[in-house]
Short mmCIF file of N, CA, C and O in Angstrom, two decimals:
data_model
loop_
_atom_site.label_atom_id
_atom_site.label_comp_id
_atom_site.label_asym_id
_atom_site.label_seq_id
_atom_site.Cartn_x
_atom_site.Cartn_y
_atom_site.Cartn_z
N UNK A 1 0.83 -1.19 0.00
CA UNK A 1 0.00 0.00 0.00
C UNK A 1 0.87 1.25 0.00
O UNK A 1 0.56 2.20 -0.70
N UNK A 2 1.94 1.26 0.75
CA UNK A 2 2.82 2.43 0.79
C UNK A 2 3.53 2.66 -0.54
O UNK A 2 3.71 3.80 -0.95
N UNK A 3 3.91 1.56 -1.19
CA UNK A 3 4.57 1.71 -2.51
C UNK A 3 3.61 2.30 -3.52
O UNK A 3 3.99 3.15 -4.32
N UNK A 4 2.36 1.86 -3.47
CA UNK A 4 1.35 2.39 -4.38
C UNK A 4 1.12 3.88 -4.10
O UNK A 4 1.05 4.69 -5.03
N UNK A 5 1.02 4.23 -2.84
CA UNK A 5 0.82 5.64 -2.48
C UNK A 5 2.02 6.47 -2.93
O UNK A 5 1.84 7.56 -3.48
N UNK A 6 3.21 5.97 -2.75
CA UNK A 6 4.42 6.70 -3.17
C UNK A 6 4.43 6.86 -4.69
O UNK A 6 4.80 7.93 -5.20
N UNK A 7 4.02 5.82 -5.41
CA UNK A 7 3.96 5.90 -6.87
C UNK A 7 2.93 6.94 -7.31
O UNK A 7 3.17 7.72 -8.24
N UNK A 8 1.79 6.97 -6.65
CA UNK A 8 0.75 7.96 -6.97
C UNK A 8 1.25 9.38 -6.72
O UNK A 8 1.00 10.28 -7.53
N UNK A 9 1.92 9.58 -5.62
CA UNK A 9 2.46 10.90 -5.31
C UNK A 9 3.48 11.30 -6.38
O UNK A 9 3.49 12.44 -6.85
N UNK A 10 4.33 10.36 -6.79
CA UNK A 10 5.34 10.64 -7.82
C UNK A 10 4.68 11.03 -9.15
O UNK A 10 5.11 11.97 -9.82
N UNK A 11 3.62 10.32 -9.52
CA UNK A 11 2.90 10.63 -10.76
C UNK A 11 2.27 12.02 -10.65
O UNK A 11 2.32 12.82 -11.58
N UNK A 12 1.67 12.30 -9.50
CA UNK A 12 1.05 13.61 -9.28
C UNK A 12 2.07 14.73 -9.43
O UNK A 12 1.83 15.72 -10.12
N UNK A 13 3.21 14.59 -8.81
CA UNK A 13 4.26 15.61 -8.87
C UNK A 13 4.75 15.77 -10.31
O UNK A 13 4.91 16.89 -10.81
N UNK A 14 4.95 14.66 -10.99
CA UNK A 14 5.41 14.70 -12.37
C UNK A 14 4.39 15.40 -13.27
O UNK A 14 4.74 16.25 -14.09
N UNK A 15 3.12 15.07 -13.10
CA UNK A 15 2.06 15.68 -13.90
C UNK A 15 1.94 17.18 -13.61
O UNK A 15 1.83 17.99 -14.53
N UNK A 16 1.98 17.54 -12.34
CA UNK A 16 1.90 18.96 -11.99
C UNK A 16 3.07 19.74 -12.57
O UNK A 16 2.90 20.86 -13.07
N UNK A 17 4.27 19.17 -12.53
CA UNK A 17 5.45 19.82 -13.09
C UNK A 17 5.30 19.97 -14.60
O UNK A 17 5.60 21.02 -15.16
N UNK A 18 4.83 18.91 -15.24
CA UNK A 18 4.64 18.93 -16.69
C UNK A 18 3.64 20.02 -17.10
O UNK A 18 3.91 20.82 -17.99
N UNK A 19 2.51 20.06 -16.43
CA UNK A 19 1.46 21.04 -16.77
C UNK A 19 1.95 22.46 -16.48
O UNK A 19 1.73 23.37 -17.30
N UNK A 20 2.62 22.66 -15.38
CA UNK A 20 3.14 23.99 -15.05
C UNK A 20 4.14 24.47 -16.10
O UNK A 20 4.12 25.64 -16.51
N UNK A 21 4.97 23.57 -16.55
CA UNK A 21 5.97 23.92 -17.57
C UNK A 21 5.28 24.23 -18.90
O UNK A 21 5.66 25.17 -19.60
N UNK A 22 4.27 23.43 -19.26
CA UNK A 22 3.50 23.70 -20.48
C UNK A 22 2.89 25.09 -20.41
O UNK A 22 2.95 25.84 -21.38
N UNK A 23 2.26 25.40 -19.28
CA UNK A 23 1.60 26.70 -19.15
C UNK A 23 2.61 27.84 -19.21
O UNK A 23 2.34 28.88 -19.81
N UNK A 24 3.77 27.65 -18.61
CA UNK A 24 4.77 28.71 -18.56
C UNK A 24 5.49 28.90 -19.89
O UNK A 24 5.77 30.03 -20.31
N UNK A 25 5.78 27.80 -20.59
CA UNK A 25 6.60 27.88 -21.79
C UNK A 25 5.81 27.79 -23.09
O UNK A 25 6.08 28.54 -24.03
N UNK A 26 4.85 26.88 -23.16
CA UNK A 26 4.16 26.65 -24.43
C UNK A 26 2.94 27.52 -24.64
O UNK A 26 2.67 27.96 -25.76
N UNK A 27 2.18 27.76 -23.59
CA UNK A 27 0.95 28.54 -23.77
C UNK A 27 1.22 29.94 -24.32
O UNK A 27 0.52 30.37 -25.24
N UNK A 28 2.23 30.67 -23.81
CA UNK A 28 2.51 31.99 -24.41
C UNK A 28 2.86 31.90 -25.90
O UNK A 28 2.46 32.77 -26.68
N UNK A 29 3.56 30.85 -26.29
CA UNK A 29 3.89 30.67 -27.72
C UNK A 29 2.63 30.37 -28.53
O UNK A 29 2.45 30.85 -29.65
N UNK A 30 1.76 29.56 -27.96
CA UNK A 30 0.50 29.21 -28.61
C UNK A 30 -0.32 30.48 -28.84
O UNK A 30 -0.84 30.71 -29.94
N UNK A 31 -0.42 31.34 -27.82
CA UNK A 31 -1.18 32.58 -27.94
C UNK A 31 -0.51 33.56 -28.92
O UNK A 31 -1.19 34.29 -29.63
N UNK A 32 0.81 33.57 -28.95
CA UNK A 32 1.55 34.50 -29.80
C UNK A 32 1.44 34.13 -31.28
O UNK A 32 1.32 35.01 -32.13
N UNK A 33 1.50 32.85 -31.59
CA UNK A 33 1.62 32.42 -32.98
C UNK A 33 0.32 31.97 -33.64
O UNK A 33 0.31 31.68 -34.83
N UNK A 34 -0.76 31.87 -32.88
CA UNK A 34 -2.04 31.44 -33.45
C UNK A 34 -3.12 32.45 -33.10
O UNK A 34 -3.17 32.95 -31.98
N UNK A 35 -3.99 32.73 -34.07
CA UNK A 35 -5.13 33.62 -33.81
C UNK A 35 -6.10 32.90 -32.88
O UNK A 35 -6.02 31.68 -32.70
N UNK A 36 -7.06 33.64 -32.35
CA UNK A 36 -8.07 33.02 -31.48
C UNK A 36 -8.83 31.93 -32.21
O UNK A 36 -9.10 30.87 -31.65
N UNK A 37 -9.17 32.19 -33.47
CA UNK A 37 -9.87 31.18 -34.26
C UNK A 37 -9.04 29.92 -34.46
O UNK A 37 -9.56 28.80 -34.34
N UNK A 38 -7.76 30.10 -34.76
CA UNK A 38 -6.87 28.95 -34.93
C UNK A 38 -6.72 28.19 -33.61
O UNK A 38 -6.69 26.96 -33.59
N UNK A 39 -6.61 28.93 -32.52
CA UNK A 39 -6.50 28.30 -31.20
C UNK A 39 -7.72 27.44 -30.93
O UNK A 39 -7.60 26.30 -30.48
N UNK A 40 -8.89 27.99 -31.21
CA UNK A 40 -10.13 27.24 -31.00
C UNK A 40 -10.18 25.97 -31.82
O UNK A 40 -10.57 24.91 -31.33
N UNK A 41 -9.79 26.06 -33.09
CA UNK A 41 -9.78 24.86 -33.95
C UNK A 41 -8.78 23.82 -33.45
O UNK A 41 -9.08 22.63 -33.44
N UNK A 42 -7.61 24.28 -33.03
CA UNK A 42 -6.61 23.35 -32.52
C UNK A 42 -7.07 22.65 -31.24
O UNK A 42 -6.92 21.44 -31.09
N UNK A 43 -7.63 23.44 -30.33
CA UNK A 43 -8.14 22.85 -29.09
C UNK A 43 -9.26 21.86 -29.41
O UNK A 43 -9.33 20.76 -28.85
N UNK A 44 -10.12 22.22 -30.37
CA UNK A 44 -11.18 21.31 -30.79
C UNK A 44 -10.63 20.01 -31.34
O UNK A 44 -11.15 18.93 -31.05
N UNK A 45 -9.58 20.09 -32.14
CA UNK A 45 -8.95 18.88 -32.68
C UNK A 45 -8.37 18.01 -31.56
O UNK A 45 -8.51 16.79 -31.58
N UNK A 46 -7.73 18.64 -30.61
CA UNK A 46 -7.13 17.90 -29.49
C UNK A 46 -8.22 17.21 -28.69
O UNK A 46 -8.13 16.02 -28.38
N UNK A 47 -9.27 17.95 -28.36
CA UNK A 47 -10.38 17.37 -27.60
C UNK A 47 -11.03 16.24 -28.39
O UNK A 47 -11.35 15.19 -27.84
N UNK A 48 -11.20 16.47 -29.68
CA UNK A 48 -11.84 15.46 -30.54
C UNK A 48 -11.06 14.16 -30.63
O UNK A 48 -11.64 13.11 -30.91
N UNK A 49 -9.79 14.22 -30.40
CA UNK A 49 -8.95 13.01 -30.48
C UNK A 49 -8.71 12.35 -29.13
O UNK A 49 -8.00 11.36 -29.03
N UNK A 50 -9.30 12.93 -28.10
CA UNK A 50 -9.16 12.39 -26.75
C UNK A 50 -10.38 11.55 -26.44
O UNK A 50 -11.51 11.98 -26.65
N UNK A 51 -10.17 10.35 -25.95
CA UNK A 51 -11.28 9.45 -25.66
C UNK A 51 -12.19 9.98 -24.57
O UNK A 51 -11.77 10.70 -23.67
N UNK A 52 -13.47 9.59 -24.67
CA UNK A 52 -14.48 10.05 -23.70
C UNK A 52 -14.11 9.66 -22.28
O UNK A 52 -14.33 10.44 -21.34
N UNK A 53 -13.56 8.48 -22.10
CA UNK A 53 -13.20 8.01 -20.76
C UNK A 53 -12.14 8.92 -20.13
O UNK A 53 -12.22 9.29 -18.96
N UNK A 54 -11.15 9.30 -20.93
CA UNK A 54 -10.08 10.19 -20.45
C UNK A 54 -10.66 11.57 -20.15
O UNK A 54 -10.36 12.17 -19.12
N UNK A 55 -11.51 12.07 -21.05
CA UNK A 55 -12.12 13.38 -20.82
C UNK A 55 -12.98 13.40 -19.58
O UNK A 55 -12.92 14.34 -18.79
N UNK A 56 -13.78 12.36 -19.37
CA UNK A 56 -14.62 12.29 -18.18
C UNK A 56 -13.77 12.32 -16.92
O UNK A 56 -14.08 13.04 -15.97
N UNK A 57 -12.72 11.56 -16.92
CA UNK A 57 -11.83 11.51 -15.75
C UNK A 57 -11.20 12.88 -15.50
O UNK A 57 -11.20 13.38 -14.38
N UNK A 58 -10.69 13.48 -16.57
CA UNK A 58 -10.03 14.78 -16.45
C UNK A 58 -11.01 15.85 -16.00
O UNK A 58 -10.73 16.64 -15.10
N UNK A 59 -12.19 15.88 -16.61
CA UNK A 59 -13.18 16.90 -16.27
C UNK A 59 -13.70 16.73 -14.85
O UNK A 59 -13.92 17.72 -14.14
N UNK A 60 -13.90 15.50 -14.43
CA UNK A 60 -14.35 15.25 -13.05
C UNK A 60 -13.32 15.76 -12.05
O UNK A 60 -13.66 16.39 -11.04
N UNK A 61 -12.08 15.49 -12.34
CA UNK A 61 -10.99 15.94 -11.48
C UNK A 61 -10.97 17.46 -11.43
O UNK A 61 -10.86 18.07 -10.36
N UNK A 62 -11.10 18.12 -12.59
CA UNK A 62 -11.06 19.57 -12.62
C UNK A 62 -12.28 20.18 -11.93
O UNK A 62 -12.15 21.20 -11.26
N UNK A 63 -13.44 19.58 -12.10
CA UNK A 63 -14.65 20.11 -11.46
C UNK A 63 -14.47 20.16 -9.94
O UNK A 63 -14.95 21.07 -9.29
N UNK A 64 -13.77 19.19 -9.39
CA UNK A 64 -13.56 19.14 -7.94
C UNK A 64 -12.51 20.15 -7.48
O UNK A 64 -12.55 20.61 -6.35
N UNK A 65 -11.56 20.47 -8.35
CA UNK A 65 -10.43 21.31 -7.95
C UNK A 65 -10.64 22.79 -8.24
O UNK A 65 -9.99 23.63 -7.61
N UNK A 66 -11.53 23.13 -9.17
CA UNK A 66 -11.67 24.52 -9.59
C UNK A 66 -12.76 25.26 -8.82
O UNK A 66 -13.72 24.65 -8.36
N UNK A 67 -12.61 26.57 -8.74
CA UNK A 67 -13.66 27.40 -8.17
C UNK A 67 -14.79 27.49 -9.20
O UNK A 67 -14.62 27.11 -10.36
N UNK A 68 -15.93 28.00 -8.79
CA UNK A 68 -17.06 28.15 -9.71
C UNK A 68 -16.69 29.04 -10.89
O UNK A 68 -17.05 28.75 -12.03
N UNK A 69 -15.96 30.10 -10.63
CA UNK A 69 -15.53 31.01 -11.70
C UNK A 69 -14.60 30.30 -12.68
O UNK A 69 -14.73 30.46 -13.90
N UNK A 70 -13.66 29.52 -12.16
CA UNK A 70 -12.74 28.78 -13.03
C UNK A 70 -13.47 27.71 -13.84
O UNK A 70 -13.17 27.49 -15.01
N UNK A 71 -14.45 27.05 -13.20
CA UNK A 71 -15.26 26.06 -13.92
C UNK A 71 -16.00 26.70 -15.08
O UNK A 71 -16.05 26.16 -16.18
N UNK A 72 -16.60 27.86 -14.81
CA UNK A 72 -17.36 28.56 -15.85
C UNK A 72 -16.46 28.94 -17.03
O UNK A 72 -16.84 28.78 -18.19
N UNK A 73 -15.26 29.40 -16.73
CA UNK A 73 -14.30 29.77 -17.79
C UNK A 73 -13.89 28.53 -18.59
O UNK A 73 -13.82 28.57 -19.82
N UNK A 74 -13.62 27.43 -17.88
CA UNK A 74 -13.19 26.20 -18.55
C UNK A 74 -14.29 25.68 -19.47
O UNK A 74 -14.05 25.38 -20.63
N UNK A 75 -15.52 25.57 -18.94
CA UNK A 75 -16.60 25.02 -19.75
C UNK A 75 -16.93 25.96 -20.91
O UNK A 75 -17.24 25.51 -22.01
N UNK A 76 -16.82 27.26 -20.69
CA UNK A 76 -17.04 28.21 -21.78
C UNK A 76 -16.06 28.03 -22.91
O UNK A 76 -16.44 28.03 -24.09
N UNK A 77 -14.80 27.84 -22.56
CA UNK A 77 -13.77 27.61 -23.58
C UNK A 77 -14.02 26.31 -24.33
O UNK A 77 -13.87 26.25 -25.56
N UNK A 78 -14.40 25.28 -23.60
CA UNK A 78 -14.67 24.00 -24.25
C UNK A 78 -15.89 24.09 -25.15
O UNK A 78 -15.91 23.50 -26.24
N UNK A 79 -16.90 24.81 -24.72
CA UNK A 79 -18.10 25.00 -25.56
C UNK A 79 -17.74 25.74 -26.84
O UNK A 79 -18.20 25.39 -27.92
N UNK A 80 -16.93 26.79 -26.71
CA UNK A 80 -16.52 27.55 -27.89
C UNK A 80 -15.72 26.68 -28.86
O UNK A 80 -15.93 26.74 -30.07
N UNK A 81 -14.81 25.88 -28.32
CA UNK A 81 -13.96 25.05 -29.17
C UNK A 81 -14.71 23.90 -29.84
O UNK A 81 -14.29 23.42 -30.88
N UNK A 82 -15.82 23.50 -29.25
CA UNK A 82 -16.51 22.32 -29.78
C UNK A 82 -17.89 22.64 -30.37
O UNK A 82 -18.67 21.73 -30.64
N UNK A 83 -18.15 23.89 -30.60
CA UNK A 83 -19.46 24.31 -31.12
C UNK A 83 -19.84 23.52 -32.38
O UNK A 83 -19.02 23.28 -33.25
N UNK A 84 -21.10 23.09 -32.42
CA UNK A 84 -21.67 22.36 -33.56
C UNK A 84 -20.99 21.01 -33.82
O UNK A 84 -20.82 20.60 -34.97
N UNK A 85 -20.58 20.33 -32.76
CA UNK A 85 -19.97 19.01 -32.91
C UNK A 85 -20.72 18.01 -32.03
O UNK A 85 -21.48 18.40 -31.14
N UNK A 86 -20.48 16.74 -32.28
CA UNK A 86 -21.07 15.72 -31.40
C UNK A 86 -20.48 15.82 -30.01
O UNK A 86 -21.15 15.53 -29.03
N UNK A 87 -19.22 16.24 -29.93
CA UNK A 87 -18.61 16.40 -28.61
C UNK A 87 -19.37 17.45 -27.80
O UNK A 87 -19.57 17.27 -26.60
N UNK A 88 -19.79 18.54 -28.43
CA UNK A 88 -20.53 19.58 -27.72
C UNK A 88 -21.80 19.01 -27.10
O UNK A 88 -22.13 19.32 -25.95
N UNK A 89 -22.47 18.14 -27.84
CA UNK A 89 -23.68 17.51 -27.31
C UNK A 89 -23.35 16.61 -26.13
O UNK A 89 -24.03 16.64 -25.10
N UNK A 90 -22.31 15.81 -26.26
CA UNK A 90 -21.87 14.94 -25.17
C UNK A 90 -21.49 15.78 -23.96
O UNK A 90 -21.89 15.48 -22.83
N UNK A 91 -20.74 16.86 -24.17
CA UNK A 91 -20.28 17.72 -23.08
C UNK A 91 -21.46 18.32 -22.33
O UNK A 91 -21.48 18.31 -21.09
N UNK A 92 -22.45 18.82 -23.04
CA UNK A 92 -23.62 19.42 -22.39
C UNK A 92 -24.36 18.39 -21.54
O UNK A 92 -24.75 18.67 -20.41
N UNK A 93 -24.55 17.20 -22.10
CA UNK A 93 -25.25 16.14 -21.37
C UNK A 93 -24.47 15.75 -20.12
O UNK A 93 -25.03 15.66 -19.03
N UNK A 94 -23.18 15.53 -20.27
CA UNK A 94 -22.35 15.11 -19.14
C UNK A 94 -22.27 16.21 -18.08
O UNK A 94 -22.45 15.96 -16.90
N UNK A 95 -22.01 17.45 -18.51
CA UNK A 95 -21.85 18.56 -17.58
C UNK A 95 -23.13 18.78 -16.78
O UNK A 95 -23.09 18.97 -15.56
N UNK A 96 -24.27 18.75 -17.46
CA UNK A 96 -25.57 18.93 -16.77
C UNK A 96 -25.79 17.83 -15.74
O UNK A 96 -26.26 18.09 -14.64
N UNK A 97 -25.46 16.61 -16.11
CA UNK A 97 -25.59 15.47 -15.20
C UNK A 97 -24.72 15.66 -13.96
O UNK A 97 -25.16 15.40 -12.83
N UNK A 98 -23.50 16.11 -14.15
CA UNK A 98 -22.58 16.34 -13.03
C UNK A 98 -23.11 17.45 -12.12
O UNK A 98 -23.05 17.33 -10.90
N UNK A 99 -23.65 18.52 -12.72
CA UNK A 99 -24.20 19.61 -11.91
C UNK A 99 -25.39 19.14 -11.09
O UNK A 99 -25.53 19.49 -9.92
N UNK A 100 -26.26 18.33 -11.71
CA UNK A 100 -27.42 17.81 -10.98
C UNK A 100 -26.98 16.92 -9.83
O UNK A 100 -27.53 16.99 -8.73
N UNK A 101 -25.97 16.10 -10.06
CA UNK A 101 -25.45 15.22 -9.02
C UNK A 101 -24.88 16.04 -7.87
O UNK A 101 -25.12 15.74 -6.70
N UNK A 102 -24.12 17.10 -8.20
CA UNK A 102 -23.54 17.95 -7.16
C UNK A 102 -24.63 18.62 -6.33
O UNK A 102 -24.52 18.70 -5.11
N UNK A 103 -25.66 19.12 -6.99
CA UNK A 103 -26.76 19.78 -6.26
C UNK A 103 -27.48 18.78 -5.37
O UNK A 103 -27.79 19.06 -4.22
N UNK A 104 -27.73 17.60 -5.90
CA UNK A 104 -28.43 16.54 -5.15
C UNK A 104 -27.62 16.10 -3.94
O UNK A 104 -28.14 15.94 -2.84
N UNK A 105 -26.32 15.89 -4.15
CA UNK A 105 -25.45 15.41 -3.08
C UNK A 105 -24.91 16.53 -2.19
O UNK A 105 -24.29 16.26 -1.17
N UNK A 106 -25.06 17.76 -2.64
CA UNK A 106 -24.52 18.88 -1.88
C UNK A 106 -23.01 18.91 -1.91
O UNK A 106 -22.37 19.42 -1.00
N UNK A 107 -22.40 18.38 -3.01
CA UNK A 107 -20.95 18.32 -3.09
C UNK A 107 -20.36 19.44 -3.91
O UNK A 107 -19.16 19.51 -4.10
N UNK A 108 -21.18 20.35 -4.43
CA UNK A 108 -20.67 21.44 -5.24
C UNK A 108 -19.85 22.41 -4.43
O UNK A 108 -20.09 22.61 -3.24
N UNK A 109 -18.88 23.04 -5.06
CA UNK A 109 -18.05 24.04 -4.41
C UNK A 109 -18.70 25.40 -4.65
O UNK A 109 -18.39 26.08 -5.59
N UNK A 110 -19.61 25.77 -3.79
CA UNK A 110 -20.37 26.99 -3.99
C UNK A 110 -19.65 28.22 -3.44
O UNK A 110 -20.01 29.33 -3.74
N UNK A 111 -18.64 28.03 -2.64
CA UNK A 111 -17.94 29.15 -2.02
C UNK A 111 -16.74 29.59 -2.83
O UNK A 111 -16.19 30.65 -2.59
N UNK A 112 -16.30 28.77 -3.77
CA UNK A 112 -15.09 29.09 -4.51
C UNK A 112 -13.84 28.71 -3.75
O UNK A 112 -12.74 29.03 -4.15
N UNK A 113 -13.99 28.01 -2.65
CA UNK A 113 -12.86 27.61 -1.81
C UNK A 113 -12.29 26.30 -2.35
O UNK A 113 -12.91 25.27 -2.27
N UNK A 114 -11.07 26.39 -2.90
CA UNK A 114 -10.45 25.20 -3.48
C UNK A 114 -10.14 24.14 -2.42
O UNK A 114 -9.98 22.98 -2.74
N UNK A 115 -10.03 24.52 -1.18
CA UNK A 115 -9.70 23.54 -0.15
C UNK A 115 -10.86 22.60 0.11
O UNK A 115 -10.70 21.58 0.76
N UNK A 116 -12.05 22.93 -0.42
CA UNK A 116 -13.20 22.06 -0.24
C UNK A 116 -13.05 20.77 -1.03
O UNK A 116 -13.65 19.76 -0.72
N UNK A 117 -12.23 20.80 -2.09
CA UNK A 117 -12.02 19.59 -2.89
C UNK A 117 -11.13 18.63 -2.13
O UNK A 117 -10.16 19.02 -1.50
N UNK A 118 -11.47 17.36 -2.21
CA UNK A 118 -10.68 16.35 -1.52
C UNK A 118 -9.52 15.90 -2.40
O UNK A 118 -9.73 15.52 -3.54
N UNK A 119 -8.32 15.95 -1.88
CA UNK A 119 -7.14 15.50 -2.60
C UNK A 119 -6.76 14.14 -2.04
O UNK A 119 -6.38 14.04 -0.88
N UNK A 120 -6.84 13.08 -2.86
CA UNK A 120 -6.55 11.76 -2.35
C UNK A 120 -5.09 11.55 -1.99
O UNK A 120 -4.74 10.58 -1.35
N UNK A 121 -4.22 12.46 -2.40
CA UNK A 121 -2.80 12.31 -2.11
C UNK A 121 -2.43 13.27 -1.01
O UNK A 121 -1.46 13.35 -0.46
#
């Protein structure tokens, strides 16, 4: 059990480092060299090539970690990037279902306090 926990912590640290580096180094280049329209199409292509299972896992994780304002910005960007696609339909259905579950269970982060999310590590 301890080895598994240590491995999970190592993966978490590696992923956080990777994402932070992407945001610091690649995102400014992405914004500099591509128009907003091109950015939207590229993000749409990336999302379109990502399996539903991976997206569900990623989105569930983000829903728990983000404030309401951050969630709204994230879903807005995804809606813009996927407009008029089957993914947009899937996203709306899934997102609505998650919101209903949060309201029913009282697990939504209504205060914007990120510490309300449970971190398994």
